[in-house]
Amino acid sequence: MSDILLAEIYHLQEKLSQTIQQNKHDLPNYCLSNHGSKDLLTLKLFLELQKSENGRELNELLESVETQLLLANEQLLEDLMSSGGIENGNWTRALELLTQIYRTDPQFLQHPVRMKIGAAVALTFAMPVISNAERQAKKEIDPIKRYKTYASLHSVSPSPLFDMFEGLSCWHMRHVVGSWAEDEELEWARQNTAEKFKSPEMIGKATHSMVEYRSSNDEGVSIHAGPAFYNHRPQTLELWSREGGVCGVVSRFGVALCQAHGVPAMPVGQPGHCALTWYDGRQWVLGNKIRGWDQTRFHRGTQVQWGRPALFHLLMSATGDRFLETEKMRIAASFLEPPERFAFLLSQVIPACPQNYDTWRDLLGLATQTQLIGPKVTFVDVAAGKPVSVSSTPGRAGHITSTEADGAWWTGDESAWVEVDFMEPYTADHVKIQWWGYSRPARFSVYAMLQSGSSLVRTEQHQQEGEEGGNDCNKWIVLPGWVVQTRKIRIELFDGKLDPWNKTRMFGIRHVQVFSALQQETAWFQRPNWADKVLSDEIRVQLTDRSRLQNVAEDKPVRVSDTEDRAKKITSKADGAWWTCNDTAWIEIDLQNTCTINQMKIHWWGYSKADRFSVFAITPDNGHVLVRTEDHQMLIAEEGGGDKNCNRWIRLEGWDTGTNRVRIELFEGHRDPWGKNRLFGVREVVLEGAVREVARDLGRCPGDELLEVGKVGGDLLCGNVLELLSEHGLFKGASGDMTFNGACIATIADLVRKLDKKSVSASEDPSVAALTVRLAEGGAWEPKAPKSWIEIDLGGLCVVRRVDITWFGNEQASETALVVETASGNEVISCGRDICVVGKKVRITFSGNGFVVNRVKISGQEFYNKTILRDTVKRYLKDHSFVASKLIEEYLR
């Protein structure tokens, strides 16, 4: 362990701990300040170095003058710490390479582009980059030579690199300098690319005209023969262009062409296929593809973002400068207490850059770990004593989950599987496996068996050594759990190890333990915490399989306010329209099933659209729930055609309320210009969704039902979640006054508007004081004593963002003091200023006479309020629909 590094980390942590506490009410600005930014990024780098360092080598590195100059450069730190991680975690190697680059080119810190090139090379080559041409020999590409090549290419005029190269981020540059082609091959590519392809938009398509797609060479040797296809010659770009190949060659050649011209690119994997993607300056384009992004994975050996599927690449690309900003804020948040940290992440960091996946992991991890809400969570082994199926040796299967007998299951087969049936659905917090002897797999896969099929949740890459430790014999491993409920798990085993006792056993398992979170020993409560449950339910509503969605309104009965003979046109595919001359109108579609609506589309007739409208979901018990208004509409430009105001299409987000009928009420129409006197006209209403039984099959937990319980913040709560919370004393109330864990569930904008009178106390006239707090206007609290106070009980932990006081007339108190009661004590705040304090009560003390308080308003958010999580996720999905939904789906796995 490097003693220099430890001392630096300790010093920085002490300094930041004090500074962040002093600046916690203005933390975003502190994170953006020069001294705050540098300290936070330096700490992040040092913590990464701590994981990968060799003590003696790192001491020498940190003591060198060159390294100290590098670490003093804030721009270089920003490039290093905002450009993705290093897959093997070898940050020491990255710092070594950066120091070598500095020694080679001492001026590179004075040139922003060369500095980005240097940082990109250091990060990328911290793991060896293997030459495509000499892959069999595992020849490593020289990182210093690679730096010199691109620095030189950029400095000449005119540069052979496309103009976009100069404006690339360091993260984008990693996908240029990390090319698997050697520098001489890249020069060949620049000289042999046709002019018509020399643009960022076209360069990725050049491969199809330069490489012939063929599976056998002129001698009839199959491409599957490997190096023999190319007669064991180095597989250079020139050779590929001359001899051809299949998808892997076509795509990797295209990637190299892009990188040769300074365009970020990489190969990607698709089912049974190799494709490529390149960045054209605006977006990442898939080329030579057979699937979309949803079935695209990172190719082995490429830079992997967050260790996730390839579509996360789009997410990282979309972060821009905001990623760096939120990385600083994330580091700063780690110095806050859990309630404040949760509030800061939710209210400040995620809105600043919702694409930063690490922030979501921090937020959900904090919600899972903290014990601020609800009874303490305990864990039990839900696999204990449960039935086990195996691929062979079934007589020994029972040992795997037995809690009594000391024994084991084993097999001599080359591959095997084990399946444990929990008998009812559970969520896994973590899984422990004890292998028998030395007979353990080099590769394995763990599947959660769901109603809709199996889902791969863990592999050998996720394993950690168990606390039991010991040597390699009878070794324990631990796997992190997952949120999705499952009744069975299946473990598939590959690449076993023959036991040393000549028993011909390739695999052996002594124990499989699956630990699930139980609350107060209540067996059916399987979620580790309510936040995971809420988020899981919300995402499952969003993540329906689009291939199984349908227009549930098609050819369904329609009732209208008038012109009944044309009503059926609204849900028919036949060309036509319904219209009316009335000042107001309504349409009601009978879906003839209880459905979940994913999105709604309305095709207006001519110019006769409604400026105002309301959409109601009518539930099975005939309840009318307002779900959408004109404020939610989005124009579908591609379907508008011609005059965008004529026959306009609009789209509305769907809703998860169980819906039997949809009612649309129309106001403020537009009279048609053709003298027909029609104020409203509708050509078609499309309701894309799924019948409720189908929606459950698309991923919800068995037995989940969304019940209409009550309205909060303009949205409906999931009935099954409320039932669960009620059972554990965390929720009470129905429509109207509702509380969660003792905290009032009110609108986010005003925390105290709907609190009852008992929530407000005062030094005198408490009932008048209560009205002053609760009413929007018209309060008149006039204390007589020279010292007076009002205390507002927020009903639980809340994020207090602002306190405003308005006075009646010109007279004000001579002094006003505000104190928020927090979990750790009292904190003095200022009136009329933006703050961020987590507290339970607000006490306002007044000095003076002759003043009248007209209104006290406290703005903020309920801490750990399900609605906040839900609304945040919905906004996130709306802005980043496909990528975001897949992102959260991956996290939940």
Coordinates of C-alpha atoms in Angstrom, one line a residue, residues 266-691:
M266 CA -16.2 0.2 -32.5
P267 CA -17.5 -3.3 -33.5
V268 CA -20.6 -4.5 -31.6
G269 CA -22.1 -7.9 -31.2
Q270 CA -25.6 -9.0 -32.3
P271 CA -27.1 -12.5 -32.2
G272 CA -24.9 -14.6 -34.4
H273 CA -23.5 -11.5 -36.1
C274 CA -20.8 -8.7 -35.8
A275 CA -22.0 -5.2 -36.6
L276 CA -20.3 -1.8 -36.2
T277 CA -21.3 1.6 -34.8
W278 CA -19.7 5.0 -35.5
Y279 CA -20.3 8.5 -34.2
D280 CA -21.2 10.9 -37.1
G281 CA -20.9 14.1 -34.9
R282 CA -24.6 14.0 -33.9
Q283 CA -25.4 10.4 -33.0
W284 CA -24.1 6.8 -32.9
V285 CA -25.1 5.0 -36.1
L286 CA -25.4 1.2 -36.4
G287 CA -23.9 -0.2 -39.6
N288 CA -23.8 -3.7 -41.2
K289 CA -26.5 -4.6 -38.7
I290 CA -29.2 -7.3 -38.5
R291 CA -30.8 -6.1 -35.2
G292 CA -31.5 -2.8 -33.4
W293 CA -29.8 -1.4 -30.3
D294 CA -32.0 -3.5 -28.0
Q295 CA -30.2 -6.7 -29.2
T296 CA -26.7 -5.2 -29.4
R297 CA -23.9 -6.0 -27.1
F298 CA -20.4 -4.7 -26.6
H299 CA -17.8 -6.6 -28.6
R300 CA -15.0 -8.3 -26.6
G301 CA -12.0 -6.0 -26.2
T302 CA -13.9 -2.7 -26.6
Q303 CA -14.3 0.0 -24.1
V304 CA -17.3 -1.0 -22.0
Q305 CA -19.3 1.7 -20.3
W306 CA -20.6 0.9 -16.8
G307 CA -20.1 -2.8 -17.7
R308 CA -23.5 -2.8 -19.4
P309 CA -25.0 -3.6 -22.8
A310 CA -24.0 -1.5 -25.9
L311 CA -27.1 0.7 -25.7
F312 CA -25.6 2.2 -22.6
H313 CA -23.0 3.7 -25.0
L314 CA -25.8 5.9 -26.3
L315 CA -26.5 7.0 -22.8
M316 CA -23.0 8.0 -22.0
S317 CA -22.7 9.8 -25.3
A318 CA -25.7 11.8 -24.4
T319 CA -24.4 13.0 -21.1
G320 CA -22.1 15.7 -22.6
D321 CA -20.6 18.2 -20.2
R322 CA -23.3 17.3 -17.7
F323 CA -21.6 14.0 -16.9
L324 CA -18.6 15.8 -15.4
E325 CA -20.7 18.2 -13.4
T326 CA -22.7 15.3 -11.9
E327 CA -19.6 13.2 -11.2
K328 CA -18.4 16.0 -9.0
M329 CA -21.8 16.3 -7.3
R330 CA -21.9 12.5 -6.7
I331 CA -18.5 12.6 -5.0
A332 CA -19.6 15.6 -2.9
A333 CA -22.8 13.8 -1.9
S334 CA -20.8 10.9 -0.4
F335 CA -19.9 13.3 2.4
L336 CA -23.5 14.0 3.4
E337 CA -25.6 12.1 5.9
P338 CA -28.0 9.5 4.2
P339 CA -31.1 11.7 4.3
E340 CA -29.4 14.7 2.9
R341 CA -27.5 12.6 0.4
F342 CA -30.7 11.0 -0.9
A343 CA -32.4 14.4 -1.2
F344 CA -29.4 15.9 -2.9
L345 CA -29.1 13.1 -5.5
L346 CA -32.8 13.1 -6.2
S347 CA -33.4 16.8 -6.4
Q348 CA -30.1 18.1 -7.8
V349 CA -27.9 15.5 -9.4
I350 CA -30.4 13.4 -11.4
P351 CA -32.2 16.4 -12.9
A352 CA -28.8 17.9 -13.9
C353 CA -27.9 14.7 -15.9
P354 CA -30.4 11.9 -15.8
Q355 CA -28.3 9.8 -18.2
N356 CA -25.6 9.3 -15.5
Y357 CA -26.2 5.7 -14.6
D358 CA -24.0 5.8 -11.6
T359 CA -26.3 8.4 -10.0
W360 CA -29.2 6.0 -10.3
R361 CA -27.1 3.2 -8.7
D362 CA -26.2 5.5 -5.9
L363 CA -29.8 6.6 -5.3
L364 CA -31.2 3.1 -5.3
G365 CA -28.3 1.7 -3.4
L366 CA -28.9 4.3 -0.7
A367 CA -32.6 3.6 -0.6
T368 CA -31.8 -0.1 -0.2
Q369 CA -29.2 0.2 2.5
T370 CA -30.6 2.9 4.8
Q371 CA -32.8 2.0 7.7
L372 CA -34.4 5.4 8.0
I373 CA -37.8 4.0 6.9
G374 CA -39.7 1.1 8.2
P375 CA -38.7 -1.8 10.4
K376 CA -35.2 -3.3 10.2
V377 CA -34.7 -5.7 7.3
T378 CA -33.4 -9.2 8.1
F379 CA -32.3 -11.9 5.6
V380 CA -33.2 -15.6 5.4
D381 CA -32.1 -18.4 3.2
V382 CA -35.2 -19.0 1.1
A383 CA -33.5 -22.0 -0.6
A384 CA -33.1 -23.9 2.6
G385 CA -34.8 -27.4 2.4
K386 CA -36.4 -26.6 -0.9
P387 CA -36.7 -29.1 -3.8
V388 CA -33.7 -29.3 -6.2
S389 CA -33.6 -30.7 -9.8
V390 CA -30.2 -31.6 -11.4
S391 CA -28.9 -32.7 -14.8
S392 CA -27.5 -35.9 -13.3
T393 CA -26.9 -37.8 -10.0
P394 CA -30.4 -36.9 -8.8
G395 CA -30.0 -39.0 -5.6
R396 CA -27.6 -36.4 -4.2
A397 CA -29.5 -33.3 -5.2
G398 CA -31.1 -32.8 -1.8
H399 CA -27.7 -32.1 -0.3
I400 CA -27.5 -28.8 -2.1
T401 CA -30.2 -27.1 0.0
S402 CA -30.1 -29.3 3.1
T403 CA -29.6 -27.6 6.4
E404 CA -28.8 -30.7 8.3
A405 CA -26.8 -33.4 6.5
D406 CA -23.2 -32.6 5.6
G407 CA -22.8 -33.9 2.1
A408 CA -22.6 -32.7 -1.6
W409 CA -23.9 -33.2 -5.1
W410 CA -21.4 -34.0 -7.9
T411 CA -21.3 -35.1 -11.5
G412 CA -18.7 -36.2 -14.0
D413 CA -20.4 -34.6 -17.0
E414 CA -18.7 -31.9 -19.1
S415 CA -21.6 -29.5 -18.4
A416 CA -24.4 -29.6 -15.9
W417 CA -27.2 -27.7 -14.3
V418 CA -28.9 -27.3 -11.0
E419 CA -32.4 -25.9 -10.4
V420 CA -33.8 -24.8 -7.0
D421 CA -37.6 -24.3 -6.5
F422 CA -38.4 -21.7 -3.7
M423 CA -42.1 -22.8 -3.9
E424 CA -43.2 -19.1 -4.0
P425 CA -41.8 -15.9 -5.5
Y426 CA -38.9 -14.2 -3.8
T427 CA -36.4 -11.4 -4.4
A428 CA -32.7 -12.3 -4.0
D429 CA -30.5 -10.0 -2.0
H430 CA -27.4 -12.2 -2.4
V431 CA -26.6 -15.8 -3.3
K432 CA -23.9 -17.9 -1.7
I433 CA -22.5 -21.1 -3.3
Q434 CA -20.0 -23.6 -1.8
W435 CA -18.2 -25.7 -4.3
W436 CA -17.2 -29.3 -3.5
G437 CA -13.5 -29.9 -3.3
Y438 CA -11.7 -28.4 -6.3
S439 CA -14.5 -29.3 -8.8
R440 CA -15.9 -25.9 -9.6
P441 CA -16.7 -24.3 -13.0
A442 CA -14.6 -21.7 -14.7
R443 CA -17.8 -20.4 -16.3
F444 CA -21.4 -20.5 -15.0
S445 CA -24.7 -18.7 -15.6
V446 CA -27.5 -18.0 -13.1
Y447 CA -31.0 -17.6 -14.5
A448 CA -34.2 -16.3 -12.7
M449 CA -37.1 -18.4 -13.9
L450 CA -40.0 -16.0 -14.6
Q451 CA -43.5 -16.5 -15.9
S452 CA -42.5 -15.1 -19.3
G453 CA -39.3 -17.2 -19.5
S454 CA -35.8 -17.3 -18.0
S455 CA -33.7 -14.2 -17.5
L456 CA -29.9 -14.3 -17.2
V457 CA -29.1 -12.4 -14.0
R458 CA -25.6 -13.3 -13.0
T459 CA -22.4 -15.0 -14.4
E460 CA -19.0 -15.9 -13.0
Q461 CA -18.0 -12.3 -13.6
H462 CA -20.1 -11.2 -10.7
Q463 CA -18.6 -13.6 -8.1
Q464 CA -16.7 -12.5 -5.0
E465 CA -15.0 -14.6 -2.4
G466 CA -17.2 -15.5 0.5
E467 CA -16.4 -14.3 4.0
E468 CA -15.7 -17.9 5.0
G469 CA -12.4 -17.5 3.1
G470 CA -10.2 -20.6 3.2
N471 CA -8.2 -22.1 0.4
D472 CA -9.4 -23.3 -3.0
C473 CA -10.9 -26.5 -1.6
N474 CA -14.6 -26.3 -0.7
K475 CA -14.5 -22.6 -1.6
W476 CA -17.5 -20.2 -1.0
I477 CA -18.4 -17.5 -3.4
V478 CA -21.0 -14.7 -3.1
L479 CA -23.1 -13.2 -6.0
P480 CA -25.1 -10.0 -5.7
G481 CA -28.9 -10.4 -5.9
W482 CA -31.6 -8.9 -8.1
V483 CA -34.9 -7.1 -7.7
V484 CA -37.1 -9.1 -10.0
Q485 CA -39.1 -11.7 -8.1
T486 CA -38.6 -15.3 -9.1
R487 CA -39.8 -18.7 -7.9
K488 CA -36.9 -20.7 -9.2
I489 CA -33.3 -20.2 -10.1
R490 CA -31.2 -22.3 -12.5
I491 CA -27.4 -22.5 -12.4
E492 CA -25.7 -23.8 -15.5
L493 CA -22.1 -25.0 -15.2
F494 CA -19.4 -25.1 -17.8
D495 CA -15.6 -25.8 -18.0
G496 CA -15.4 -27.9 -14.9
K497 CA -12.2 -29.1 -13.0
L498 CA -11.5 -32.8 -12.5
D499 CA -11.1 -33.6 -8.8
P500 CA -7.6 -34.7 -7.7
W501 CA -8.9 -37.9 -5.9
N502 CA -9.6 -39.9 -9.2
K503 CA -13.3 -39.8 -8.6
T504 CA -13.9 -38.3 -12.1
R505 CA -16.0 -35.5 -10.8
M506 CA -16.0 -32.4 -12.9
F507 CA -18.5 -30.3 -10.8
G508 CA -19.5 -30.5 -7.2
I509 CA -21.7 -28.3 -5.0
R510 CA -22.1 -28.5 -1.2
H511 CA -24.5 -25.7 -0.7
V512 CA -26.6 -23.1 -2.5
Q513 CA -28.0 -20.4 -0.3
V514 CA -30.3 -17.7 -1.6
F515 CA -30.9 -14.8 0.9
S516 CA -34.0 -12.7 0.6
A517 CA -35.1 -9.7 2.7
L518 CA -37.9 -10.2 5.2
Q519 CA -39.4 -7.5 7.3
Q520 CA -40.2 -8.3 10.9
E521 CA -40.1 -12.0 10.0
T522 CA -43.2 -11.5 7.8
A523 CA -42.6 -14.3 5.2
W524 CA -44.5 -12.8 2.3
F525 CA -42.8 -9.5 2.3
Q526 CA -40.0 -10.1 -0.1
R527 CA -38.8 -6.7 -1.2
P528 CA -35.6 -5.4 0.5
N529 CA -37.3 -2.1 0.8
W530 CA -40.3 -0.2 -0.4
A531 CA -38.3 2.0 -2.8
D532 CA -37.2 -1.0 -4.9
K533 CA -40.7 -2.3 -4.9
V534 CA -42.1 1.0 -6.1
L535 CA -39.5 1.5 -8.8
S536 CA -39.8 -2.1 -9.9
D537 CA -43.6 -1.7 -10.3
E538 CA -43.2 1.6 -12.1
I539 CA -40.6 0.3 -14.6
R540 CA -42.7 -2.8 -15.3
V541 CA -45.5 -0.6 -16.4
Q542 CA -43.2 1.2 -18.7
L543 CA -41.2 -1.8 -20.0
T544 CA -43.9 -3.7 -21.9
D545 CA -42.8 -5.8 -24.8
R546 CA -43.8 -3.5 -27.7
S547 CA -44.1 -6.4 -30.1
R548 CA -47.2 -7.5 -28.0
L549 CA -48.8 -4.1 -27.7
Q550 CA -51.8 -3.5 -29.9
N551 CA -54.4 -0.8 -30.7
V552 CA -57.0 -1.9 -28.1
A553 CA -59.4 0.7 -29.5
E554 CA -59.5 -0.7 -33.0
D555 CA -63.1 -1.4 -34.2
K556 CA -64.4 -1.0 -30.6
P557 CA -67.8 0.6 -29.9
V558 CA -67.9 4.4 -29.7
R559 CA -70.4 6.7 -28.1
V560 CA -70.4 10.4 -29.0
S561 CA -72.2 13.6 -27.9
D562 CA -73.9 13.9 -31.3
T563 CA -73.5 12.9 -35.0
E564 CA -73.8 9.3 -33.8
D565 CA -73.9 7.9 -37.4
R566 CA -70.2 8.8 -37.9
A567 CA -69.0 7.6 -34.4
K568 CA -67.6 4.3 -35.7
K569 CA -65.2 6.1 -38.0
I570 CA -63.1 7.1 -34.9
T571 CA -61.9 3.5 -34.2
S572 CA -62.1 2.1 -37.7
K573 CA -59.2 1.8 -40.1
A574 CA -61.5 2.8 -42.9
D575 CA -61.0 6.3 -44.3
G576 CA -63.5 8.8 -42.8
A577 CA -64.0 11.1 -39.8
W578 CA -66.5 12.1 -37.1
W579 CA -67.3 15.8 -36.6
T580 CA -69.6 18.1 -34.8
C581 CA -70.8 21.7 -34.9
N582 CA -71.4 22.0 -31.2
D583 CA -69.4 24.3 -28.9
T584 CA -68.4 21.3 -26.7
A585 CA -68.4 17.6 -27.4
W586 CA -67.3 14.2 -26.0
I587 CA -66.3 10.8 -27.3
E588 CA -66.4 7.6 -25.3
I589 CA -64.6 4.4 -26.5
D590 CA -65.6 1.0 -24.9
L591 CA -62.4 -1.2 -24.8
Q592 CA -64.5 -4.3 -23.7
N593 CA -61.6 -5.3 -21.5
T594 CA -59.5 -3.9 -18.7
C595 CA -56.4 -2.5 -20.4
T596 CA -53.2 -0.8 -19.6
I597 CA -52.5 2.1 -22.1
N598 CA -49.0 2.6 -23.3
Q599 CA -49.7 5.7 -25.5
M600 CA -52.7 7.4 -27.0
K601 CA -52.8 9.1 -30.5
I602 CA -55.5 11.4 -31.9
H603 CA -55.8 12.3 -35.6
W604 CA -57.8 15.5 -35.9
W605 CA -60.0 16.2 -39.0
G606 CA -58.8 19.2 -41.0
Y607 CA -58.2 22.3 -38.8
S608 CA -61.1 21.4 -36.4
K609 CA -59.0 20.5 -33.4
A610 CA -59.6 21.1 -29.7
D611 CA -57.4 23.7 -28.0
R612 CA -58.5 22.2 -24.7
F613 CA -59.4 18.6 -23.9
S614 CA -59.6 16.1 -21.0
V615 CA -59.0 12.4 -21.2
F616 CA -60.6 10.2 -18.5
A617 CA -59.9 6.6 -17.8
I618 CA -63.1 4.9 -16.8
T619 CA -62.3 2.0 -14.4
P620 CA -64.1 -1.3 -13.9
D621 CA -66.1 0.1 -11.0
N622 CA -67.2 3.1 -13.2
G623 CA -64.8 5.5 -11.6
H624 CA -63.7 8.5 -13.8
V625 CA -60.0 9.3 -13.5
L626 CA -58.6 12.3 -15.3
V627 CA -55.3 11.0 -16.8
R628 CA -54.4 13.4 -19.5
T629 CA -55.1 17.0 -20.8
E630 CA -53.9 19.2 -23.7
D631 CA -50.9 20.0 -21.6
H632 CA -49.5 16.5 -22.2
Q633 CA -49.8 16.5 -26.0
M634 CA -46.9 16.1 -28.4
L635 CA -47.1 16.7 -32.1
I636 CA -46.2 13.7 -34.3
A637 CA -44.4 15.6 -37.1
E638 CA -43.7 12.7 -39.3
E639 CA -47.4 11.9 -39.6
G640 CA -48.6 15.4 -40.1
G641 CA -47.5 15.8 -43.8
G642 CA -48.1 18.9 -45.9
D643 CA -49.7 21.7 -43.8
K644 CA -48.7 20.8 -40.3
N645 CA -51.9 22.3 -38.9
C646 CA -54.2 20.3 -41.2
N647 CA -55.2 16.7 -40.2
R648 CA -52.7 16.9 -37.4
W649 CA -51.7 13.9 -35.3
I650 CA -50.9 14.3 -31.6
R651 CA -49.5 11.8 -29.1
L652 CA -50.1 11.5 -25.4
E653 CA -48.2 9.3 -22.9
G654 CA -50.1 6.3 -21.6
W655 CA -51.2 5.5 -18.1
D656 CA -51.2 2.4 -15.9
T657 CA -54.7 2.7 -14.5
G658 CA -56.8 -0.3 -15.3
T659 CA -59.1 1.2 -18.0
N660 CA -62.4 -0.3 -19.5
R661 CA -63.5 2.9 -21.3
V662 CA -61.8 6.1 -22.4
R663 CA -63.7 9.4 -22.5
I664 CA -62.4 12.5 -24.3
E665 CA -64.1 15.8 -23.6
L666 CA -63.5 18.6 -26.1
F667 CA -63.5 22.4 -25.6
E668 CA -62.5 25.5 -27.6
G669 CA -62.7 24.1 -31.1
H670 CA -61.7 25.6 -34.5
R671 CA -64.3 26.2 -37.2
D672 CA -63.3 24.6 -40.5
P673 CA -62.4 27.0 -43.4
W674 CA -64.7 25.2 -45.9
G675 CA -68.0 26.6 -44.7
K676 CA -69.2 23.3 -43.1
N677 CA -69.5 25.0 -39.6
R678 CA -67.6 22.1 -37.9
L679 CA -65.8 23.0 -34.7
F680 CA -64.4 19.6 -33.8
G681 CA -63.4 16.7 -36.0
V682 CA -61.6 13.4 -35.3
R683 CA -60.4 11.0 -38.0
E684 CA -59.0 8.3 -35.6
V685 CA -58.2 7.6 -32.0
V686 CA -55.4 5.0 -31.4
L687 CA -55.0 3.5 -27.9
E688 CA -51.8 1.5 -27.9
G689 CA -51.8 -0.9 -25.0
A690 CA -52.4 -4.4 -23.7
V691 CA -55.3 -6.2 -22.1

